[in-house]
C-alpha positions as a printed Julia matrix, in Angstrom:
181×3 Matrix{Float64}:
   0.03  -0.25    0.09
   2.71   2.24    0.28
   3.88   2.6    -3.42
   0.91   2.92   -4.07
   0.07   6.19   -1.65
   3.41   7.02   -2.55
   2.49   7.02   -6.49
  -0.95   9.01   -5.93
   0.83  11.82   -3.45
   3.63  12.43   -6.28
   0.54  12.57   -8.99
  -0.8   14.97   -6.97
   1.91  17.14   -6.79
   2.77  17.34  -10.61
  -0.8   18.05  -11.5
  -0.68  21.46   -9.02
   0.82  24.57  -10.62
   4.74  23.99  -11.32
   6.19  26.62   -9.17
   4.43  24.47   -5.77
   6.29  21.62   -6.4
   9.87  22.75   -9.09
  11.81  23.26   -6.0
  11.49  19.75   -5.12
  12.48  18.18   -8.3
  15.3   16.14   -6.79
  12.92  14.56   -4.14
  10.58  13.68   -6.31
  13.39  11.84   -8.37
  14.23  10.11   -5.84
  10.09   9.01   -5.06
   9.48   8.27   -8.41
  13.18   5.69   -8.6
  11.44   3.59   -5.67
   8.0    2.95   -6.95
   8.35  -0.38   -7.97
   5.62  -0.7   -10.5
   7.18  -0.02  -13.78
   4.53   1.22  -16.28
   3.52   3.8   -13.22
   6.84   4.51  -12.37
   7.88   5.37  -16.36
   5.17   7.52  -17.39
   6.04   9.93  -13.98
   9.65   9.76  -15.03
   8.29  10.55  -18.89
   6.74  13.64  -17.45
   9.51  15.06  -15.49
  11.46  14.38  -17.86
   9.93  16.48  -20.64
   9.46  19.22  -18.08
  13.47  19.01  -17.05
  13.74  19.54  -21.07
  11.43  22.45  -21.15
  12.04  26.19  -20.99
   9.83  26.54  -17.57
   8.26  30.16  -18.93
   6.65  28.57  -21.4
   5.6   25.74  -19.51
   4.47  27.61  -16.87
   2.24  29.33  -19.81
   1.26  25.75  -21.26
   0.01  24.31  -17.64
  -2.01  28.02  -17.61
  -3.66  27.51  -21.19
  -4.24  23.96  -20.75
  -5.27  23.32  -17.1
  -6.78  26.8   -16.33
  -8.47  27.72  -19.22
  -8.82  24.56  -21.13
 -12.71  23.04  -20.7
 -11.65  19.49  -21.44
  -8.43  19.84  -19.66
  -9.09  21.45  -16.36
  -8.74  18.98  -13.3
 -12.19  19.34  -12.07
 -14.1   16.22  -12.75
 -17.71  17.31  -12.41
 -16.65  20.2   -14.95
 -16.98  18.43  -18.36
 -20.7   16.64  -16.77
 -22.12  19.52  -14.82
 -20.74  22.76  -15.77
 -21.91  25.26  -13.41
 -25.58  23.98  -12.95
 -27.19  23.12   -9.84
 -26.45  19.1    -9.7
 -22.74  19.86   -9.49
 -23.45  21.59   -6.01
 -24.92  18.04   -5.02
 -21.79  16.11   -6.48
 -19.5   18.4    -4.51
 -21.87  17.97   -1.86
 -21.23  14.05   -1.68
 -17.39  14.07   -2.59
 -17.02  16.4     0.7
 -19.19  13.99    2.91
 -16.63  11.4     1.39
 -13.7   13.0     2.71
 -14.81  14.33    6.24
 -16.35  10.31    6.68
 -13.01   9.46    6.14
 -11.38  11.58    8.61
  -9.33  13.9     5.28
 -10.09  17.54    6.16
 -10.86  19.57    3.01
  -9.52  23.17    3.31
 -11.89  25.63    1.34
  -9.72  26.74   -1.1
 -10.25  23.9    -3.63
 -13.45  22.51   -4.91
 -13.74  18.54   -3.89
 -13.73  17.51   -7.79
  -9.65  18.8    -7.99
  -7.76  16.26   -9.53
  -5.06  16.69   -7.01
  -7.22  16.89   -4.36
  -8.65  13.75   -5.09
  -5.48  12.18   -5.56
  -4.3   13.21   -2.43
  -7.06  12.02   -0.46
  -7.04   8.83   -2.2
  -3.17   8.1    -1.33
  -4.51   8.06    2.15
  -8.01   6.68    2.24
  -9.15   3.29    3.14
  -9.82   1.47    0.28
 -13.75   0.96    0.39
 -13.31   4.75   -0.19
 -10.94   4.3    -3.57
 -12.79   2.0    -4.64
 -15.69   4.66   -4.47
 -13.85   7.35   -6.23
 -12.48   4.98   -8.97
 -16.37   3.77   -9.14
 -17.47   7.11   -9.85
 -14.64   9.11  -11.53
 -12.39   6.4   -13.49
 -14.31   7.16  -17.04
 -13.63  10.85  -16.42
 -10.47  10.76  -15.51
  -9.97   8.37  -18.7
 -11.37  10.93  -20.12
  -8.77  13.9   -18.9
  -5.98  11.63  -20.23
  -7.58  11.77  -23.8
  -7.95  14.89  -23.56
  -4.59  15.84  -22.49
  -3.0   13.77  -25.55
  -5.12  15.38  -27.97
  -3.29  18.35  -27.22
  -0.15  17.02  -27.12
   0.35  18.2   -22.98
   2.91  15.76  -21.43
   0.29  15.74  -18.27
  -1.03  12.77  -19.79
   1.94  10.94  -18.34
   0.32  11.95  -14.91
  -2.97  10.59  -15.33
  -1.42   7.43  -17.12
   0.51   6.49  -14.06
  -3.01   7.15  -11.89
  -4.53   4.72  -13.83
  -1.92   1.92  -14.29
  -1.2    1.92  -10.19
  -4.9    1.4    -9.35
  -5.06  -1.25  -11.99
  -1.77  -2.69  -10.58
  -3.52  -2.84   -6.89
  -6.72  -4.48   -8.98
  -8.8   -1.12   -8.23
 -10.63  -1.19  -11.17
 -14.24  -0.14  -11.21
 -17.33  -2.46  -10.47
 -19.15  -2.41  -14.16
 -22.43  -1.45  -13.72
 -25.31  -2.93  -15.84
 -26.07   0.34  -18.15
 -21.95   0.68  -18.38
 -22.06  -2.62  -20.34
 -24.53  -1.64  -23.14
């Protein structure tokens, strides 16, 4: 479980604004190299290699354009389906309650559907809570990965690392009958 937690914490951190983690590159590299699951480690290494070779000002500009302003590539998991509709509030409340029930203290700076926040939660949550998140959000997380690939953003590697570590731990979503059709 330690590897799952470490992988999710790294992914959560790397999805944040780059200046929030770039001073910790060496520590992040050490943590990534400690990950035994090859596919997860390779995705994180690919992302970091791309970052290290990039012009940092260009990287930040790309992050802002892709993550902050991208309708399909933002990091809010309920936005694509609900936008600013009332239904989104109900879903956000449900997430916040899940966090609270599992002892995860949420600071109100971010919406509860913010992917880095969800990954940080999953890094410390019990398996049942992680499964709940996966059952409800893996489909949209996979869509985010595709959207990042479509705009040629290296952030797809981070999401791929999350999906691969979940799979390595057998944390695939429960397939519902309506999803089979």
